[in-house]
mmCIF file of C-alpha atoms and ligand atoms in Angstrom:
data_model
loop_
_atom_site.group_PDB
_atom_site.id
_atom_site.type_symbol
_atom_site.label_atom_id
_atom_site.label_comp_id
_atom_site.label_asym_id
_atom_site.label_seq_id
_atom_site.Cartn_x
_atom_site.Cartn_y
_atom_site.Cartn_z
ATOM 1 C CA LEU Z 4 0.219 -0.054 -0.048
ATOM 2 C CA VAL Z 5 1.016 3.353 -0.621
ATOM 3 C CA ARG Z 6 0.753 6.860 0.978
ATOM 4 C CA ARG Z 7 0.074 9.682 -1.188
ATOM 5 C CA PHE Z 8 0.483 13.373 -0.299
ATOM 6 C CA VAL Z 9 -0.636 16.030 -2.493
ATOM 7 C CA VAL Z 10 0.412 19.531 -2.001
ATOM 8 C CA ILE Z 11 -1.376 22.392 -3.983
ATOM 9 C CA GLY Z 12 0.835 25.398 -4.676
ATOM 10 C CA GLN Z 13 -1.690 28.116 -6.077
ATOM 11 C CA LYS Z 14 1.016 30.356 -6.902
ATOM 12 C CA ALA Z 15 4.084 28.015 -6.974
ATOM 13 C CA THR Z 16 5.971 28.765 -10.193
ATOM 14 C CA ALA Z 17 6.040 25.643 -12.455
ATOM 15 C CA SER Z 18 9.472 26.913 -14.076
ATOM 16 C CA ASP Z 19 12.867 27.060 -12.906
ATOM 17 C CA ASP Z 20 12.945 30.902 -12.933
ATOM 18 C CA PHE Z 21 13.387 31.299 -9.233
ATOM 19 C CA LEU Z 22 16.460 32.355 -6.926
ATOM 20 C CA LEU Z 23 17.867 29.542 -4.738
ATOM 21 C CA ASP Z 24 18.838 32.724 -2.530
ATOM 22 C CA ASP Z 25 15.691 33.877 -2.204
ATOM 23 C CA LEU Z 26 13.137 30.972 -2.648
ATOM 24 C CA PRO Z 27 9.993 32.228 -0.879
ATOM 25 C CA GLY Z 28 10.270 35.603 -2.445
ATOM 26 C CA THR Z 29 10.819 34.631 -6.013
ATOM 27 C CA SER Z 30 8.751 31.208 -6.574
ATOM 28 C CA GLY Z 31 5.241 32.029 -5.553
ATOM 29 C CA ARG Z 32 6.032 30.140 -2.136
ATOM 30 C CA LEU Z 33 7.611 26.953 -3.659
ATOM 31 C CA ASP Z 34 9.217 26.540 -0.265
ATOM 32 C CA VAL Z 35 5.888 25.510 1.203
ATOM 33 C CA LEU Z 36 6.034 22.601 -1.253
ATOM 34 C CA VAL Z 37 9.601 21.546 -1.374
ATOM 35 C CA ARG Z 38 9.515 21.511 2.423
ATOM 36 C CA SER Z 39 6.917 19.030 2.322
ATOM 37 C CA LEU Z 40 9.201 16.543 0.686
ATOM 38 C CA ARG Z 41 10.966 15.932 3.917
ATOM 39 C CA PRO Z 42 8.524 14.794 6.466
ATOM 40 C CA ALA Z 43 6.580 12.833 3.591
ATOM 41 C CA LEU Z 44 9.633 10.808 2.420
ATOM 42 C CA LEU Z 45 12.528 10.793 5.026
ATOM 43 C CA THR Z 46 12.970 9.389 8.214
ATOM 44 C CA SER Z 47 15.998 10.104 10.629
ATOM 45 C CA HIS Z 48 18.097 7.754 8.725
ATOM 46 C CA GLY Z 49 16.083 6.506 5.683
ATOM 47 C CA LEU Z 50 13.614 6.914 2.917
ATOM 48 C CA ARG Z 51 9.989 5.785 3.075
ATOM 49 C CA ARG Z 52 9.622 3.516 -0.236
ATOM 50 C CA ASP Z 53 6.055 3.318 0.179
ATOM 51 C CA VAL Z 54 5.181 7.047 -0.181
ATOM 52 C CA VAL Z 55 4.467 9.143 -3.292
ATOM 53 C CA VAL Z 56 4.336 13.072 -3.281
ATOM 54 C CA TYR Z 57 2.497 15.086 -6.101
ATOM 55 C CA LEU Z 58 3.697 18.880 -6.039
ATOM 56 C CA VAL Z 59 1.200 20.858 -8.172
ATOM 57 C CA LEU Z 60 2.408 23.958 -9.383
ATOM 58 C CA LEU Z 61 -0.416 26.354 -10.488
ATOM 59 C CA GLY Z 62 1.659 29.504 -11.099
ATOM 60 C CA GLY Z 63 3.974 30.960 -13.600
ATOM 61 C CA PRO Z 64 4.167 30.530 -17.453
ATOM 62 C CA ARG Z 65 4.656 26.774 -17.420
ATOM 63 C CA ALA Z 66 1.697 26.124 -15.216
ATOM 64 C CA PRO Z 67 0.106 23.628 -14.555
ATOM 65 C CA ARG Z 68 2.568 21.328 -13.769
ATOM 66 C CA VAL Z 69 2.803 18.265 -11.580
ATOM 67 C CA VAL Z 70 5.908 16.966 -10.010
ATOM 68 C CA ARG Z 71 5.753 13.441 -8.700
ATOM 69 C CA VAL Z 72 8.437 11.984 -6.225
ATOM 70 C CA ASP Z 73 8.352 8.330 -5.658
ATOM 71 C CA GLY Z 74 9.859 7.036 -2.767
ATOM 72 C CA ALA Z 75 10.354 3.492 -4.327
ATOM 73 C CA ALA Z 76 12.807 4.863 -6.853
ATOM 74 C CA VAL Z 77 14.006 8.382 -5.782
ATOM 75 C CA ARG Z 78 17.877 8.588 -4.989
ATOM 76 C CA PHE Z 79 19.927 10.962 -3.224
ATOM 77 C CA LEU Z 80 17.095 12.758 -1.523
ATOM 78 C CA ARG Z 81 18.622 15.318 1.031
ATOM 79 C CA PRO Z 82 16.654 16.567 3.967
ATOM 80 C CA ASP Z 83 17.757 19.968 3.890
ATOM 81 C CA GLU Z 84 15.282 22.806 1.917
ATOM 82 C CA ARG Z 85 18.358 24.186 -0.229
ATOM 83 C CA SER Z 86 19.080 20.796 -1.802
ATOM 84 C CA LEU Z 87 15.510 19.831 -2.288
ATOM 85 C CA ALA Z 88 14.908 23.200 -4.005
ATOM 86 C CA VAL Z 89 18.192 22.545 -6.167
ATOM 87 C CA LEU Z 90 16.727 19.260 -7.275
ATOM 88 C CA LEU Z 91 13.352 20.657 -8.107
ATOM 89 C CA LYS Z 92 14.945 23.642 -10.229
ATOM 90 C CA LYS Z 93 16.684 20.879 -12.108
ATOM 91 C CA VAL Z 94 13.479 18.790 -12.524
ATOM 92 C CA LEU Z 95 11.440 22.134 -13.708
ATOM 93 C CA ALA Z 96 14.205 23.079 -16.106
ATOM 94 C CA THR Z 97 13.068 19.843 -18.213
ATOM 95 C CA THR Z 98 11.495 20.715 -21.555
ATOM 96 C CA VAL Z 99 8.575 18.201 -20.899
ATOM 97 C CA ASP Z 100 5.758 20.625 -21.925
ATOM 98 C CA ASP Z 101 3.355 18.227 -24.062
ATOM 99 C CA MET Z 102 -0.146 18.318 -22.490
ATOM 100 C CA ALA Z 103 -0.872 14.853 -23.407
ATOM 101 C CA ALA Z 104 2.150 13.155 -22.169
ATOM 102 C CA GLY Z 105 1.389 12.484 -18.892
ATOM 103 C CA PHE Z 106 4.230 11.720 -16.432
ATOM 104 C CA ALA Z 107 7.647 12.054 -17.956
ATOM 105 C CA PRO Z 108 10.477 10.682 -16.077
ATOM 106 C CA ALA Z 109 12.878 13.703 -14.996
ATOM 107 C CA ARG Z 110 15.528 12.013 -12.437
ATOM 108 C CA PRO Z 111 15.200 8.540 -10.991
ATOM 109 C CA GLY Z 112 12.028 8.128 -9.248
ATOM 110 C CA ILE Z 113 10.872 12.115 -10.236
ATOM 111 C CA ALA Z 114 8.340 12.437 -13.019
ATOM 112 C CA VAL Z 115 6.881 15.805 -14.105
ATOM 113 C CA ALA Z 116 3.782 16.518 -16.261
ATOM 114 C CA ARG Z 117 2.176 19.422 -17.839
ATOM 115 C CA VAL Z 118 -1.603 19.167 -17.702
ATOM 116 C CA VAL Z 119 -4.890 21.039 -17.963
ATOM 117 C CA ASP Z 120 -6.267 19.251 -14.721
ATOM 118 C CA PRO Z 121 -4.004 18.243 -12.527
ATOM 119 C CA MET Z 122 -6.376 16.522 -10.196
ATOM 120 C CA ASP Z 123 -7.650 14.188 -12.916
ATOM 121 C CA LEU Z 124 -4.019 13.208 -13.633
ATOM 122 C CA ILE Z 125 -3.221 12.556 -9.870
ATOM 123 C CA LEU Z 126 -6.585 10.621 -9.306
ATOM 124 C CA ALA Z 127 -5.922 8.677 -12.439
ATOM 125 C CA ASP Z 128 -2.246 7.900 -11.045
ATOM 126 C CA ALA Z 129 -3.916 6.344 -7.828
ATOM 127 C CA PRO Z 130 -6.766 4.353 -8.909
ATOM 128 C CA GLY Z 131 -9.332 3.427 -5.947
ATOM 129 C CA ALA Z 132 -7.222 5.336 -3.303
ATOM 130 C CA ARG Z 133 -9.322 6.769 -0.345
ATOM 131 C CA LEU Z 134 -9.170 10.308 -0.536
ATOM 132 C CA PHE Z 135 -8.780 12.773 2.420
ATOM 133 C CA VAL Z 136 -8.916 16.884 1.907
ATOM 134 C CA LEU Z 137 -6.927 18.482 4.975
ATOM 135 C CA ASP Z 138 -9.260 20.957 6.113
ATOM 136 C CA GLU Z 139 -9.188 22.623 9.886
ATOM 137 C CA ARG Z 140 -12.817 22.206 9.864
ATOM 138 C CA GLY Z 141 -12.794 18.729 9.008
ATOM 139 C CA ASP Z 142 -13.490 15.574 11.145
ATOM 140 C CA ASP Z 143 -10.604 14.553 13.503
ATOM 141 C CA ILE Z 144 -8.213 12.366 11.327
ATOM 142 C CA ARG Z 145 -8.031 10.008 14.431
ATOM 143 C CA ASP Z 146 -11.517 9.054 14.162
ATOM 144 C CA VAL Z 147 -11.782 8.952 10.553
ATOM 145 C CA LEU Z 148 -8.445 6.331 10.431
ATOM 146 C CA LEU Z 149 -10.225 4.255 13.277
ATOM 147 C CA ASP Z 150 -13.423 4.133 11.123
ATOM 148 C CA VAL Z 151 -11.493 2.932 8.379
ATOM 149 C CA GLY Z 152 -9.712 0.442 10.567
ATOM 150 C CA ARG Z 153 -12.952 -0.980 11.758
ATOM 151 C CA ALA Z 154 -14.619 -1.167 8.372
ATOM 152 C CA LYS Z 155 -11.499 -3.152 7.544
ATOM 153 C CA GLN Z 156 -10.907 -1.156 4.735
ATOM 154 C CA ALA Z 157 -7.261 -0.851 5.130
ATOM 155 C CA ASP Z 158 -6.421 -2.361 1.845
ATOM 156 C CA GLN Z 159 -6.499 0.636 -0.041
ATOM 157 C CA ASP Z 160 -3.967 3.491 -0.811
ATOM 158 C CA GLU Z 161 -4.755 6.625 0.924
ATOM 159 C CA LEU Z 162 -4.323 10.087 -0.523
ATOM 160 C CA PHE Z 163 -4.064 13.277 1.570
ATOM 161 C CA VAL Z 164 -4.496 16.787 -0.321
ATOM 162 C CA ILE Z 165 -3.048 19.751 1.212
ATOM 163 C CA GLY Z 166 -3.097 23.517 0.523
ATOM 164 C CA ASP Z 167 -0.316 25.898 0.487
ATOM 165 C CA HIS Z 168 -0.448 29.399 2.421
ATOM 166 C CA LEU Z 169 -3.380 30.265 0.387
ATOM 167 C CA GLY Z 170 -5.341 27.173 1.131
ATOM 168 C CA LEU Z 171 -7.049 25.149 -1.398
ATOM 169 C CA PRO Z 172 -8.896 26.193 -4.609
ATOM 170 C CA ASP Z 173 -12.546 25.694 -4.433
ATOM 171 C CA ALA Z 174 -12.395 23.896 -7.758
ATOM 172 C CA ILE Z 175 -10.235 21.306 -6.575
ATOM 173 C CA VAL Z 176 -12.170 20.624 -3.407
ATOM 174 C CA ARG Z 177 -15.239 20.264 -5.374
ATOM 175 C CA ARG Z 178 -13.489 17.711 -7.722
ATOM 176 C CA LEU Z 179 -12.234 15.819 -4.529
ATOM 177 C CA HIS Z 180 -15.593 15.740 -2.748
ATOM 178 C CA GLU Z 181 -17.115 14.716 -6.279
ATOM 179 C CA ALA Z 182 -14.865 11.672 -6.007
ATOM 180 C CA GLY Z 183 -15.723 10.749 -2.393
ATOM 181 C CA ALA Z 184 -13.256 12.612 -0.663
ATOM 182 C CA ARG Z 185 -13.387 13.220 3.352
ATOM 183 C CA ARG Z 186 -12.534 16.484 5.188
ATOM 184 C CA VAL Z 187 -10.153 15.662 7.812
ATOM 185 C CA GLN Z 188 -8.346 17.882 10.378
ATOM 186 C CA VAL Z 189 -5.221 17.171 12.558
ATOM 187 C CA GLY Z 190 -6.306 19.447 15.330
ATOM 188 C CA PRO Z 191 -8.013 22.672 15.907
ATOM 189 C CA THR Z 192 -5.012 25.294 14.834
ATOM 190 C CA SER Z 193 -4.245 26.171 11.470
ATOM 191 C CA ILE Z 194 -0.723 24.972 10.679
ATOM 192 C CA HIS Z 195 1.852 24.953 7.926
ATOM 193 C CA ALA Z 196 1.249 22.652 4.980
ATOM 194 C CA ASP Z 197 4.742 20.859 5.925
ATOM 195 C CA ASP Z 198 3.668 20.319 9.153
ATOM 196 C CA VAL Z 199 0.546 19.038 8.365
ATOM 197 C CA VAL Z 200 2.550 16.386 6.176
ATOM 198 C CA ALA Z 201 4.481 15.744 9.291
ATOM 199 C CA VAL Z 202 1.416 15.092 11.584
ATOM 200 C CA VAL Z 203 -0.550 12.858 9.000
ATOM 201 C CA THR Z 204 2.704 10.910 8.492
ATOM 202 C CA ASN Z 205 2.977 10.430 12.270
ATOM 203 C CA GLU Z 206 -0.807 9.384 12.551
ATOM 204 C CA LEU Z 207 -0.168 6.785 10.120
ATOM 205 C CA ASP Z 208 2.843 5.541 11.674
ATOM 206 C CA ARG Z 209 1.313 5.240 14.999
ATOM 207 C CA ARG Z 210 -1.777 3.305 13.499
ATOM 208 C CA GLY Z 211 1.022 0.634 12.884
ATOM 209 C CA ASP Z 212 1.822 1.161 8.861
ATOM 210 C CA ILE Z 213 4.987 0.068 8.047
ATOM 211 C CA SER Z 214 6.951 3.026 6.726
ATOM 212 C CA GLY Z 215 10.597 4.133 6.276
ATOM 213 C CA LEU Z 216 12.325 0.650 6.660
ATOM 214 C CA PRO Z 217 16.242 0.767 6.709
ATOM 215 C CA PRO Z 218 18.045 3.006 3.998
ATOM 216 C CA SER Z 219 19.056 1.772 0.877
ATOM 217 C CA PHE Z 220 19.668 4.849 -0.833
HETATM 218 C C1 LIG N 318 -1.411 27.328 6.279
HETATM 219 S S1 LIG N 318 -2.800 26.475 5.939
HETATM 220 C C2 LIG N 318 -3.828 27.185 4.804
HETATM 221 C C3 LIG N 318 -4.211 28.610 5.493
HETATM 222 C C4 LIG N 318 -5.000 29.445 4.445
HETATM 223 N N1 LIG N 318 -4.883 30.863 5.045
HETATM 224 C C5 LIG N 318 -6.561 29.230 4.608
HETATM 225 O O1 LIG N 318 -7.227 29.719 4.975
HETATM 226 O O2 LIG N 318 -6.852 28.013 3.916
HETATM 227 C C6 LIG N 318 -2.205 25.225 4.514
HETATM 228 C C7 LIG N 318 -2.988 23.944 4.528
HETATM 229 O O3 LIG N 318 -2.684 23.314 5.422
HETATM 230 C C8 LIG N 318 -3.726 22.309 5.758
HETATM 231 N N2 LIG N 318 -4.127 22.631 7.334
HETATM 232 C C9 LIG N 318 -3.711 23.354 8.037
HETATM 233 N N3 LIG N 318 -4.003 23.340 9.318
HETATM 234 C C10 LIG N 318 -4.746 22.267 9.055
HETATM 235 C C11 LIG N 318 -5.564 21.520 10.375
HETATM 236 N N4 LIG N 318 -5.313 21.754 11.608
HETATM 237 N N5 LIG N 318 -5.985 20.391 9.830
HETATM 238 C C12 LIG N 318 -6.353 20.249 8.391
HETATM 239 N N6 LIG N 318 -5.548 20.775 7.573
HETATM 240 C C13 LIG N 318 -4.723 21.693 7.850
HETATM 241 C C14 LIG N 318 -5.169 22.898 4.923
HETATM 242 O O4 LIG N 318 -5.044 21.973 3.621
HETATM 243 C C15 LIG N 318 -4.564 24.259 4.596
HETATM 244 O O5 LIG N 318 -5.133 24.488 3.121
#
């Protein structure tokens, strides 16, 4: 089973046209998305092979694009924000821009796609996944994960969709609800997207999912 995280960057640039020395100020807050990679994919000394992260970039001239990072195949993922930003810059510099091509490999375990509807592409990439929209007004994720356990539905991938500093676009939320997504919260306080990824990861770890087995990267 695969844990899937989607982080939506409403203004995050889909091109490599940003400064590494001023990532927040020049990239439409791509830094929020870059920072989410660490809690999703890295443990203290290892890589979570059963995690896939989708970064949805809705800003700049090459938008919309989706970068997919697959823990099963990715190599040399470093924990610090600058190294991750350098990696993203290289990936976004690729010339893959064919709207019909779907995900095209850019680096081992990392693919990029340019699409009209990023959510359609992601849902097609995760068929049958149980969908969750992270929302401060949702049901408590602990109760929801317990429900899932009781209903013995623990045999599906789970996909968690998280907004950036601007929240989630209405159209994406509607699309997800139509597809059966549940709104869940990780506490009463609105926190940063990368912290939400860390908390959800921790809830899944505590549920007993096995993830982040010894490093082989
Ligand atoms: C910094 S928050 C967004 C704040 C933004 N000003 C808004 O009003 O939506 C970034 C994202 O993290 C998620 N989030 C933040 N706190 C949360 C919480 N307590 N429970 C569930 N999701 C949360 C939501 O998906 C949110 O869109």
